[in-house]
Amino acid sequence: MLFENSLDFARRMDASDALASFRSRFHIPQHQGKDQVYLCGNSLGLQPKSAKDAIEQELKDWAELGVEGHFKGKNPWMYYHHFLTEKAAKVVGALPEEVVIMNNLTANLHLMMVSFYKPTASRYKIIMEGSAFPSDQYAMETQARFHGLNPDEAIVELKPREGEDTLRTEDILATIEAHKDSLAIVMMGGVNYLTGQAFDMEAITQKAHEVGAKVGFDLAHAAGNLHLKLHEWGPDFAVWCTYKYLNSGPGGTSGVFVHQRHANNPDLVRFAGWWGHDEESRFQMKKGFIPMKGAAGWQLSNAQIFPMAIHKASLDLFDEAGMQNLRAKSESLTAYLYFILAQFSEHLKVISPVNPQDRGCQLSIIVKSDGKRLFDFLESRGILPDWREPNVIRMSPVPMYNSFEDVYRVGEALQAYFNAAKN
Ligand SMILES: *Cc1c(COP(=O)(O)O)cnc(C)c1O
């Protein structure tokens, strides 16, 4: 694709974008009476306009039916997670029985580690990204301690080579090989939150399994961003949140994937609750935990209807748009942003991978001097990327509601900023 740094070009791209109308299904924050250029969908996705009706429906059923909403509501609360499973599974490329929506991300990560991280005297190591999201770092550190291990010995961190910003797949695979006899699990992001790098989950899974280790992915930055094929790639588990690319609201619910090969293994140890118990006999209130088949058997509590109602509304939009179509648009939208940023390469450096296959929609940049000042300038112009200490600006044009014109506007503002700096 040959890009042009012009408003006319950006508008032509938008005019031929089959997904362009989805933008009108979202509330776009306003800046001085105009749509803000919102580039923080990697942090908190925008609100689908349908979210309000979805919440109001449940408030209405609660008001009118009280406890009977569990069975007589429009979407009976008793079975609420069932209403989400199929569409959530499609978004991550899984079978419905491999997916359940429940809890929050970090809680789910711990629940999965309880089942899949079972260190022994000889096999106890966890391989993870060196600059993982802090919650994942704390989770892995305390998982090691929970098993009486010293995190400094148990955790192996993957680091980019000297002078490089992202990890090479060959180095990830070589690290797995180097620890093959002591490795218990590989637990890493699907997309790194800071650099936007997408990892080769299929190759990592294959290699981890080859050496007899388990593998799990935190898909916080991958779900709703990449075209995932979890069932086919075969990791043991995955977890994700729904408030980033999945637009399901602040603190929203989370997703869990457990591969089909574990679906019927009631011996897999887990921390259980009544909602994971066999649905047929759940209300007999008997002793003795019998897990539901598949990922549903990891549920603890009855469904959180309000965050799930928003997620349900949001998943309808993903189903309508199609993850494959979203990803196709995303590749070209982010390539356009890459092209625009490249015009300013004397002032800034893109640390995200150059190859579209190795990244999601996010591009992360380091400005040669005083990045925070540029960030503040962009914000004052109605462009909202995000700032990560000490020096990274992240920009995530998302295919569901961002436009090529949004991306053009970024270049226009950068031009104004660097021109002013010259004078
Ligand atoms: C956003 C994010 C989290 C946040 O965890 P919560 O439990 O949802 O607060 C954790 N890990 C990663 C990799 C993230 O990107």
Short mmCIF file of C-alpha atoms and ligand atoms in Angstrom, two decimals:
data_model
loop_
_atom_site.label_atom_id
_atom_site.label_comp_id
_atom_site.label_asym_id
_atom_site.label_seq_id
_atom_site.Cartn_x
_atom_site.Cartn_y
_atom_site.Cartn_z
CA MET A 1 0.00 0.00 0.00
CA LEU A 2 1.32 3.44 -0.95
CA PHE A 3 0.37 5.95 1.70
CA GLU A 4 0.20 9.72 1.44
CA ASN A 5 0.47 12.27 4.21
CA SER A 6 -2.64 14.20 3.21
CA LEU A 7 -6.12 14.76 4.57
CA ASP A 8 -7.57 13.92 1.19
CA PHE A 9 -5.83 10.54 1.17
CA ALA A 10 -6.96 9.74 4.73
CA ARG A 11 -10.55 10.59 3.86
CA ARG A 12 -10.43 8.40 0.77
CA MET A 13 -9.21 5.53 2.93
CA ASP A 14 -12.09 6.09 5.34
CA ALA A 15 -14.58 6.26 2.49
CA SER A 16 -13.53 2.83 1.27
CA ASP A 17 -13.38 1.26 4.75
CA ALA A 18 -16.16 -1.31 5.14
CA LEU A 19 -15.92 -1.04 8.94
CA ALA A 20 -16.06 2.77 9.09
CA SER A 21 -19.67 2.88 10.28
CA PHE A 22 -18.81 1.12 13.56
CA ARG A 23 -17.34 4.39 14.80
CA SER A 24 -20.87 5.81 15.10
CA ARG A 25 -21.79 2.99 17.50
CA PHE A 26 -19.37 4.40 20.11
CA HIS A 27 -19.25 7.50 22.27
CA ILE A 28 -16.18 9.45 21.12
CA PRO A 29 -14.82 11.83 23.82
CA GLN A 30 -15.03 15.47 22.79
CA HIS A 31 -12.35 18.13 22.69
CA GLN A 32 -13.47 21.73 22.10
CA GLY A 33 -16.61 20.61 20.37
CA LYS A 34 -14.90 18.06 18.11
CA ASP A 35 -14.19 14.35 18.32
CA GLN A 36 -11.00 13.73 20.21
CA VAL A 37 -8.40 11.59 18.44
CA TYR A 38 -8.57 8.80 20.99
CA LEU A 39 -5.52 6.53 20.86
CA CYS A 40 -5.90 4.83 24.25
CA GLY A 41 -8.01 1.84 23.26
CA ASN A 42 -5.12 -0.30 24.52
CA SER A 43 -5.77 1.09 28.00
CA LEU A 44 -9.52 1.66 28.18
CA GLY A 45 -11.66 1.02 25.12
CA LEU A 46 -14.45 3.47 24.35
CA GLN A 47 -18.05 2.99 25.38
CA PRO A 48 -20.36 1.24 22.93
CA LYS A 49 -23.61 3.21 22.76
CA SER A 50 -25.45 -0.07 23.35
CA ALA A 51 -23.88 -0.44 26.82
CA LYS A 52 -26.46 1.81 28.45
CA ASP A 53 -29.47 -0.20 27.25
CA ALA A 54 -27.74 -3.41 28.26
CA ILE A 55 -27.26 -2.17 31.83
CA GLU A 56 -30.75 -0.68 31.96
CA GLN A 57 -32.28 -4.00 30.95
CA GLU A 58 -30.68 -5.71 33.95
CA LEU A 59 -31.58 -2.86 36.33
CA LYS A 60 -35.16 -3.12 35.12
CA ASP A 61 -35.31 -6.88 35.67
CA TRP A 62 -33.82 -6.45 39.12
CA ALA A 63 -36.34 -3.69 39.95
CA GLU A 64 -39.33 -5.62 38.66
CA LEU A 65 -38.40 -9.19 39.49
CA GLY A 66 -35.99 -9.12 42.42
CA VAL A 67 -34.46 -12.55 42.96
CA GLU A 68 -36.68 -14.03 40.28
CA GLY A 69 -34.53 -12.25 37.70
CA HIS A 70 -32.29 -15.31 37.97
CA PHE A 71 -34.86 -17.31 36.03
CA LYS A 72 -37.48 -14.91 34.71
CA GLY A 73 -35.31 -12.02 33.54
CA LYS A 74 -34.94 -11.33 29.83
CA ASN A 75 -31.41 -12.75 30.12
CA PRO A 76 -31.80 -15.07 33.13
CA TRP A 77 -28.89 -14.29 35.47
CA MET A 78 -28.58 -17.92 36.44
CA TYR A 79 -27.14 -18.71 32.99
CA TYR A 80 -25.54 -15.37 32.22
CA HIS A 81 -22.04 -16.59 31.39
CA HIS A 82 -23.53 -18.88 28.73
CA PHE A 83 -24.68 -15.83 26.81
CA LEU A 84 -21.09 -14.64 26.45
CA THR A 85 -19.17 -17.82 25.78
CA GLU A 86 -19.75 -18.37 22.10
CA LYS A 87 -18.91 -14.86 20.92
CA ALA A 88 -15.96 -14.55 23.29
CA ALA A 89 -14.63 -17.87 21.98
CA LYS A 90 -14.85 -16.56 18.41
CA VAL A 91 -12.83 -13.46 19.31
CA VAL A 92 -9.93 -15.58 20.63
CA GLY A 93 -10.21 -18.47 18.16
CA ALA A 94 -11.34 -21.07 20.67
CA LEU A 95 -14.08 -23.65 21.04
CA PRO A 96 -16.96 -22.50 23.25
CA GLU A 97 -16.18 -25.11 25.89
CA GLU A 98 -12.64 -23.74 26.14
CA VAL A 99 -13.79 -20.29 27.26
CA VAL A 100 -15.48 -18.76 30.27
CA ILE A 101 -16.03 -15.13 31.26
CA MET A 102 -15.57 -14.45 34.96
CA ASN A 103 -13.78 -12.42 37.66
CA ASN A 104 -10.94 -10.03 36.79
CA LEU A 105 -7.72 -10.64 34.95
CA THR A 106 -5.13 -10.96 37.70
CA ALA A 107 -7.44 -13.15 39.81
CA ASN A 108 -7.88 -15.44 36.81
CA LEU A 109 -4.15 -15.53 36.20
CA HIS A 110 -3.66 -16.83 39.74
CA LEU A 111 -6.44 -19.40 39.32
CA MET A 112 -4.80 -20.71 36.17
CA MET A 113 -1.37 -20.85 37.80
CA VAL A 114 -2.85 -22.91 40.62
CA SER A 115 -3.89 -25.50 38.04
CA PHE A 116 -0.96 -25.34 35.63
CA TYR A 117 2.08 -24.36 37.69
CA LYS A 118 2.93 -27.36 39.80
CA PRO A 119 6.63 -27.07 40.48
CA THR A 120 8.68 -30.09 41.54
CA ALA A 121 12.21 -30.19 42.95
CA SER A 122 13.66 -30.49 39.45
CA ARG A 123 11.07 -28.65 37.32
CA TYR A 124 10.11 -25.34 38.87
CA LYS A 125 11.07 -22.46 36.58
CA ILE A 126 8.78 -19.86 35.07
CA ILE A 127 9.86 -18.06 31.90
CA MET A 128 8.30 -14.63 31.43
CA GLU A 129 9.01 -11.29 29.72
CA GLY A 130 11.54 -9.10 31.47
CA SER A 131 9.42 -5.99 31.22
CA ALA A 132 6.07 -7.65 31.87
CA PHE A 133 3.13 -5.64 33.15
CA PRO A 134 3.64 -5.17 36.91
CA SER A 135 0.55 -7.16 37.92
CA ASP A 136 1.93 -10.18 36.05
CA GLN A 137 5.32 -9.69 37.70
CA TYR A 138 3.74 -9.62 41.16
CA ALA A 139 1.56 -12.61 40.32
CA MET A 140 4.55 -14.71 39.21
CA GLU A 141 6.70 -13.56 42.13
CA THR A 142 4.04 -14.54 44.67
CA GLN A 143 3.20 -17.78 42.85
CA ALA A 144 6.84 -18.80 43.30
CA ARG A 145 6.73 -17.84 46.98
CA PHE A 146 3.42 -19.68 47.44
CA HIS A 147 5.29 -22.84 46.49
CA GLY A 148 8.15 -22.02 48.87
CA LEU A 149 10.49 -20.96 46.07
CA ASN A 150 12.80 -17.98 45.77
CA PRO A 151 11.47 -15.88 42.84
CA ASP A 152 15.01 -14.89 41.86
CA GLU A 153 15.78 -18.53 41.22
CA ALA A 154 12.41 -19.62 39.89
CA ILE A 155 11.74 -16.81 37.42
CA VAL A 156 13.71 -16.50 34.19
CA GLU A 157 13.20 -13.16 32.44
CA LEU A 158 13.42 -12.72 28.68
CA LYS A 159 15.35 -9.59 27.72
CA PRO A 160 15.98 -7.98 24.33
CA ARG A 161 19.54 -8.09 23.03
CA GLU A 162 21.81 -5.18 23.79
CA GLY A 163 20.72 -2.20 21.69
CA GLU A 164 17.38 -3.78 20.70
CA ASP A 165 13.90 -2.95 21.98
CA THR A 166 11.97 -6.14 21.33
CA LEU A 167 12.52 -9.87 21.77
CA ARG A 168 13.59 -12.17 18.97
CA THR A 169 11.56 -15.37 18.66
CA GLU A 170 14.77 -17.35 18.19
CA ASP A 171 15.99 -16.03 21.57
CA ILE A 172 12.72 -16.94 23.30
CA LEU A 173 12.93 -20.47 21.90
CA ALA A 174 16.61 -20.75 22.82
CA THR A 175 15.84 -19.70 26.41
CA ILE A 176 13.17 -22.42 26.63
CA GLU A 177 15.72 -24.92 25.30
CA ALA A 178 18.41 -23.74 27.73
CA HIS A 179 16.11 -24.37 30.72
CA LYS A 180 14.42 -27.44 29.28
CA ASP A 181 15.06 -29.74 32.22
CA SER A 182 14.03 -27.29 34.93
CA LEU A 183 11.23 -25.44 33.15
CA ALA A 184 7.71 -25.83 34.58
CA ILE A 185 5.88 -23.16 32.61
CA VAL A 186 6.17 -20.32 30.11
CA MET A 187 3.81 -17.51 31.10
CA MET A 188 4.00 -14.39 28.99
CA GLY A 189 1.96 -11.76 27.22
CA GLY A 190 0.53 -12.30 23.76
CA VAL A 191 1.35 -8.66 23.03
CA ASN A 192 3.77 -6.72 25.24
CA TYR A 193 2.02 -3.75 26.84
CA LEU A 194 4.98 -1.39 26.49
CA THR A 195 6.42 -2.12 23.05
CA GLY A 196 3.30 -3.49 21.39
CA GLN A 197 5.29 -6.52 20.21
CA ALA A 198 3.13 -9.54 19.31
CA PHE A 199 4.81 -12.82 20.15
CA ASP A 200 4.77 -15.96 18.06
CA MET A 201 2.44 -17.81 20.39
CA GLU A 202 2.27 -20.86 18.18
CA ALA A 203 6.05 -21.35 18.08
CA ILE A 204 6.40 -20.64 21.81
CA THR A 205 3.65 -23.12 22.65
CA GLN A 206 5.15 -25.80 20.46
CA LYS A 207 8.62 -25.36 21.94
CA ALA A 208 7.42 -25.28 25.57
CA HIS A 209 5.42 -28.46 25.04
CA GLU A 210 8.35 -30.11 23.29
CA VAL A 211 10.46 -29.72 26.45
CA GLY A 212 7.62 -30.91 28.69
CA ALA A 213 6.58 -27.53 30.09
CA LYS A 214 3.16 -25.92 30.27
CA VAL A 215 2.37 -22.62 28.58
CA GLY A 216 -0.07 -19.81 29.35
CA PHE A 217 -0.60 -16.38 27.81
CA ASP A 218 -1.82 -13.12 29.25
CA LEU A 219 -3.82 -11.70 26.37
CA ALA A 220 -4.71 -8.35 27.97
CA HIS A 221 -3.20 -6.56 24.95
CA ALA A 222 -3.98 -9.27 22.40
CA ALA A 223 -7.68 -10.09 22.82
CA GLY A 224 -9.73 -8.00 20.40
CA ASN A 225 -6.47 -6.81 18.83
CA LEU A 226 -4.86 -9.79 17.07
CA HIS A 227 -6.58 -12.51 15.11
CA LEU A 228 -5.97 -15.23 17.68
CA LYS A 229 -6.25 -18.96 17.09
CA LEU A 230 -5.93 -20.31 20.61
CA HIS A 231 -7.41 -23.73 19.98
CA GLU A 232 -5.13 -24.37 17.04
CA TRP A 233 -2.00 -22.91 18.65
CA GLY A 234 -2.65 -25.04 21.70
CA PRO A 235 -1.46 -23.24 24.86
CA ASP A 236 -2.69 -24.81 28.08
CA PHE A 237 -4.42 -21.64 29.22
CA ALA A 238 -4.88 -17.96 28.49
CA VAL A 239 -6.45 -15.05 30.35
CA TRP A 240 -7.47 -11.56 29.26
CA CYS A 241 -9.30 -8.49 30.44
CA THR A 242 -12.22 -6.99 28.55
CA TYR A 243 -11.83 -3.28 29.21
CA LYS A 244 -8.93 -2.63 26.79
CA TYR A 245 -9.53 -3.62 23.16
CA LEU A 246 -12.78 -5.33 24.08
CA ASN A 247 -14.47 -2.07 25.13
CA SER A 248 -16.36 -3.52 28.11
CA GLY A 249 -15.88 -0.76 30.65
CA PRO A 250 -13.50 0.20 33.47
CA GLY A 251 -12.65 -2.73 35.75
CA GLY A 252 -14.74 -4.94 33.46
CA THR A 253 -14.91 -8.68 33.57
CA SER A 254 -12.24 -11.07 32.26
CA GLY A 255 -11.90 -14.10 30.01
CA VAL A 256 -10.27 -17.46 30.54
CA PHE A 257 -9.25 -20.11 28.01
CA VAL A 258 -8.42 -23.65 29.04
CA HIS A 259 -7.48 -25.90 26.13
CA GLN A 260 -9.87 -28.70 25.26
CA ARG A 261 -7.26 -31.31 26.18
CA HIS A 262 -7.85 -30.38 29.83
CA ALA A 263 -11.64 -30.10 29.55
CA ASN A 264 -12.46 -33.48 30.99
CA ASN A 265 -9.75 -33.82 33.53
CA PRO A 266 -11.45 -33.47 36.93
CA ASP A 267 -8.14 -34.37 38.59
CA LEU A 268 -6.52 -31.14 37.48
CA VAL A 269 -6.15 -29.37 40.80
CA ARG A 270 -7.98 -26.07 41.13
CA PHE A 271 -9.38 -23.60 43.62
CA ALA A 272 -13.11 -24.16 43.22
CA GLY A 273 -16.36 -22.41 43.98
CA TRP A 274 -20.01 -23.32 43.58
CA TRP A 275 -20.39 -21.82 40.12
CA GLY A 276 -17.80 -24.22 38.73
CA HIS A 277 -19.74 -27.16 40.11
CA ASP A 278 -21.81 -29.34 37.81
CA GLU A 279 -24.77 -27.18 36.80
CA GLU A 280 -27.32 -30.00 37.17
CA SER A 281 -26.59 -30.56 40.83
CA ARG A 282 -25.32 -27.11 41.86
CA PHE A 283 -28.38 -26.30 43.91
CA GLN A 284 -28.55 -29.60 45.72
CA MET A 285 -25.90 -27.99 47.93
CA LYS A 286 -24.13 -31.31 48.46
CA LYS A 287 -20.58 -31.99 49.57
CA GLY A 288 -18.00 -33.06 46.99
CA PHE A 289 -16.94 -30.80 44.09
CA ILE A 290 -17.79 -32.05 40.60
CA PRO A 291 -16.40 -29.60 38.02
CA MET A 292 -18.36 -28.53 34.98
CA LYS A 293 -16.80 -29.61 31.73
CA GLY A 294 -14.24 -27.27 30.21
CA ALA A 295 -13.28 -23.77 31.28
CA ALA A 296 -16.66 -23.30 33.00
CA GLY A 297 -15.40 -25.66 35.70
CA TRP A 298 -13.05 -22.94 36.95
CA GLN A 299 -15.83 -20.50 37.84
CA LEU A 300 -16.02 -19.48 41.45
CA SER A 301 -18.96 -17.18 41.93
CA ASN A 302 -22.32 -16.36 40.45
CA ALA A 303 -22.10 -14.04 37.46
CA GLN A 304 -21.36 -10.30 37.84
CA ILE A 305 -24.31 -9.22 35.78
CA PHE A 306 -23.50 -5.53 35.25
CA PRO A 307 -19.96 -5.78 33.84
CA MET A 308 -21.05 -8.85 31.92
CA ALA A 309 -24.03 -7.00 30.43
CA ILE A 310 -21.64 -4.46 28.93
CA HIS A 311 -19.34 -7.20 27.71
CA LYS A 312 -22.28 -8.91 26.05
CA ALA A 313 -23.19 -5.69 24.21
CA SER A 314 -19.59 -5.22 23.14
CA LEU A 315 -19.17 -8.80 21.96
CA ASP A 316 -22.18 -8.31 19.69
CA LEU A 317 -20.22 -5.60 17.89
CA PHE A 318 -17.16 -7.85 17.52
CA ASP A 319 -19.39 -10.57 16.16
CA GLU A 320 -20.93 -8.20 13.67
CA ALA A 321 -17.60 -6.75 12.51
CA GLY A 322 -15.64 -10.03 12.53
CA MET A 323 -12.21 -10.33 14.12
CA GLN A 324 -10.56 -11.14 10.82
CA ASN A 325 -11.94 -7.99 9.20
CA LEU A 326 -10.96 -5.90 12.20
CA ARG A 327 -7.42 -7.24 12.06
CA ALA A 328 -7.17 -6.57 8.33
CA LYS A 329 -8.18 -2.94 8.85
CA SER A 330 -5.92 -2.71 11.87
CA GLU A 331 -2.87 -3.74 9.88
CA SER A 332 -3.43 -1.00 7.37
CA LEU A 333 -4.41 1.65 9.96
CA THR A 334 -1.29 1.00 12.03
CA ALA A 335 0.88 0.82 8.91
CA TYR A 336 -0.46 4.27 8.06
CA LEU A 337 0.51 5.53 11.52
CA TYR A 338 3.95 3.98 11.04
CA PHE A 339 4.27 5.83 7.73
CA ILE A 340 3.22 9.11 9.35
CA LEU A 341 5.63 8.70 12.28
CA ALA A 342 8.46 7.86 9.88
CA GLN A 343 8.23 11.44 8.54
CA PHE A 344 9.56 12.55 11.93
CA SER A 345 12.34 10.03 12.36
CA GLU A 346 14.92 12.72 13.11
CA HIS A 347 12.95 13.51 16.29
CA LEU A 348 11.52 10.21 17.41
CA LYS A 349 12.02 6.48 17.24
CA VAL A 350 9.32 3.82 16.94
CA ILE A 351 10.30 0.94 19.23
CA SER A 352 7.46 -1.38 18.11
CA PRO A 353 8.29 -4.01 15.49
CA VAL A 354 8.37 -2.84 11.89
CA ASN A 355 6.74 -6.02 10.54
CA PRO A 356 2.90 -5.93 10.87
CA GLN A 357 2.88 -9.63 11.80
CA ASP A 358 4.96 -8.85 14.87
CA ARG A 359 2.71 -6.20 16.34
CA GLY A 360 -0.92 -5.38 17.10
CA CYS A 361 -2.40 -1.95 16.54
CA GLN A 362 -0.19 -0.15 19.06
CA LEU A 363 2.96 1.76 18.15
CA SER A 364 5.25 2.93 20.94
CA ILE A 365 7.61 5.82 20.40
CA ILE A 366 10.52 7.37 22.22
CA VAL A 367 11.05 11.05 21.49
CA LYS A 368 14.68 12.13 21.33
CA SER A 369 14.15 14.93 23.78
CA ASP A 370 11.43 15.80 26.28
CA GLY A 371 8.77 13.30 25.28
CA LYS A 372 6.48 14.44 28.07
CA ARG A 373 6.33 17.90 26.53
CA LEU A 374 5.23 16.45 23.18
CA PHE A 375 2.66 14.29 24.96
CA ASP A 376 1.21 17.37 26.70
CA PHE A 377 1.15 19.25 23.40
CA LEU A 378 -0.77 16.45 21.67
CA GLU A 379 -3.27 16.34 24.50
CA SER A 380 -3.81 20.10 24.25
CA ARG A 381 -4.60 19.59 20.55
CA GLY A 382 -7.27 16.98 21.24
CA ILE A 383 -5.07 13.95 20.53
CA LEU A 384 -4.87 11.42 23.32
CA PRO A 385 -2.08 8.84 23.25
CA ASP A 386 -0.75 7.63 26.59
CA TRP A 387 2.42 8.20 28.48
CA ARG A 388 4.39 5.45 30.19
CA GLU A 389 7.27 6.38 32.45
CA PRO A 390 10.08 6.97 31.92
CA ASN A 391 9.90 7.94 28.24
CA VAL A 392 7.40 6.03 26.11
CA ILE A 393 4.37 7.41 24.23
CA ARG A 394 1.96 4.69 23.17
CA MET A 395 -0.50 5.24 20.31
CA SER A 396 -3.15 2.69 19.51
CA PRO A 397 -5.44 3.37 16.56
CA VAL A 398 -8.08 0.68 16.95
CA PRO A 399 -9.95 -0.58 13.91
CA MET A 400 -13.36 -0.61 15.62
CA TYR A 401 -13.65 3.16 16.01
CA ASN A 402 -10.50 4.98 14.90
CA SER A 403 -10.23 6.38 11.39
CA PHE A 404 -7.47 7.09 8.92
CA GLU A 405 -8.28 10.75 9.44
CA ASP A 406 -7.46 10.29 13.16
CA VAL A 407 -4.03 9.04 12.13
CA TYR A 408 -3.55 11.90 9.70
CA ARG A 409 -4.35 14.34 12.53
CA VAL A 410 -1.48 12.90 14.56
CA GLY A 411 0.95 13.78 11.77
CA GLU A 412 -0.55 17.25 11.44
CA ALA A 413 -0.01 17.89 15.16
CA LEU A 414 3.54 16.50 15.09
CA GLN A 415 4.34 18.79 12.18
CA ALA A 416 3.07 21.80 14.13
CA TYR A 417 5.05 20.77 17.20
CA PHE A 418 8.37 20.19 15.49
CA ASN A 419 7.99 23.31 13.30
CA ALA A 420 7.42 25.41 16.43
CA ALA A 421 10.45 23.78 18.07
CA LYS A 422 12.59 24.81 15.08
CA ASN A 423 11.63 28.49 15.27
C1 LIG B 1 -3.99 -4.35 31.82
C2 LIG B 1 -3.18 -5.48 32.28
C3 LIG B 1 -3.37 -6.04 33.55
C4 LIG B 1 -4.36 -5.47 34.51
O1 LIG B 1 -4.82 -6.44 35.41
P1 LIG B 1 -6.25 -6.33 36.10
O2 LIG B 1 -6.29 -7.53 36.96
O3 LIG B 1 -7.28 -6.32 35.01
O4 LIG B 1 -6.28 -5.04 36.87
C5 LIG B 1 -2.60 -7.14 33.89
N1 LIG B 1 -1.68 -7.65 33.04
C6 LIG B 1 -1.47 -7.13 31.81
C7 LIG B 1 -0.46 -7.74 30.90
C8 LIG B 1 -2.20 -6.02 31.40
O5 LIG B 1 -1.97 -5.48 30.21
#
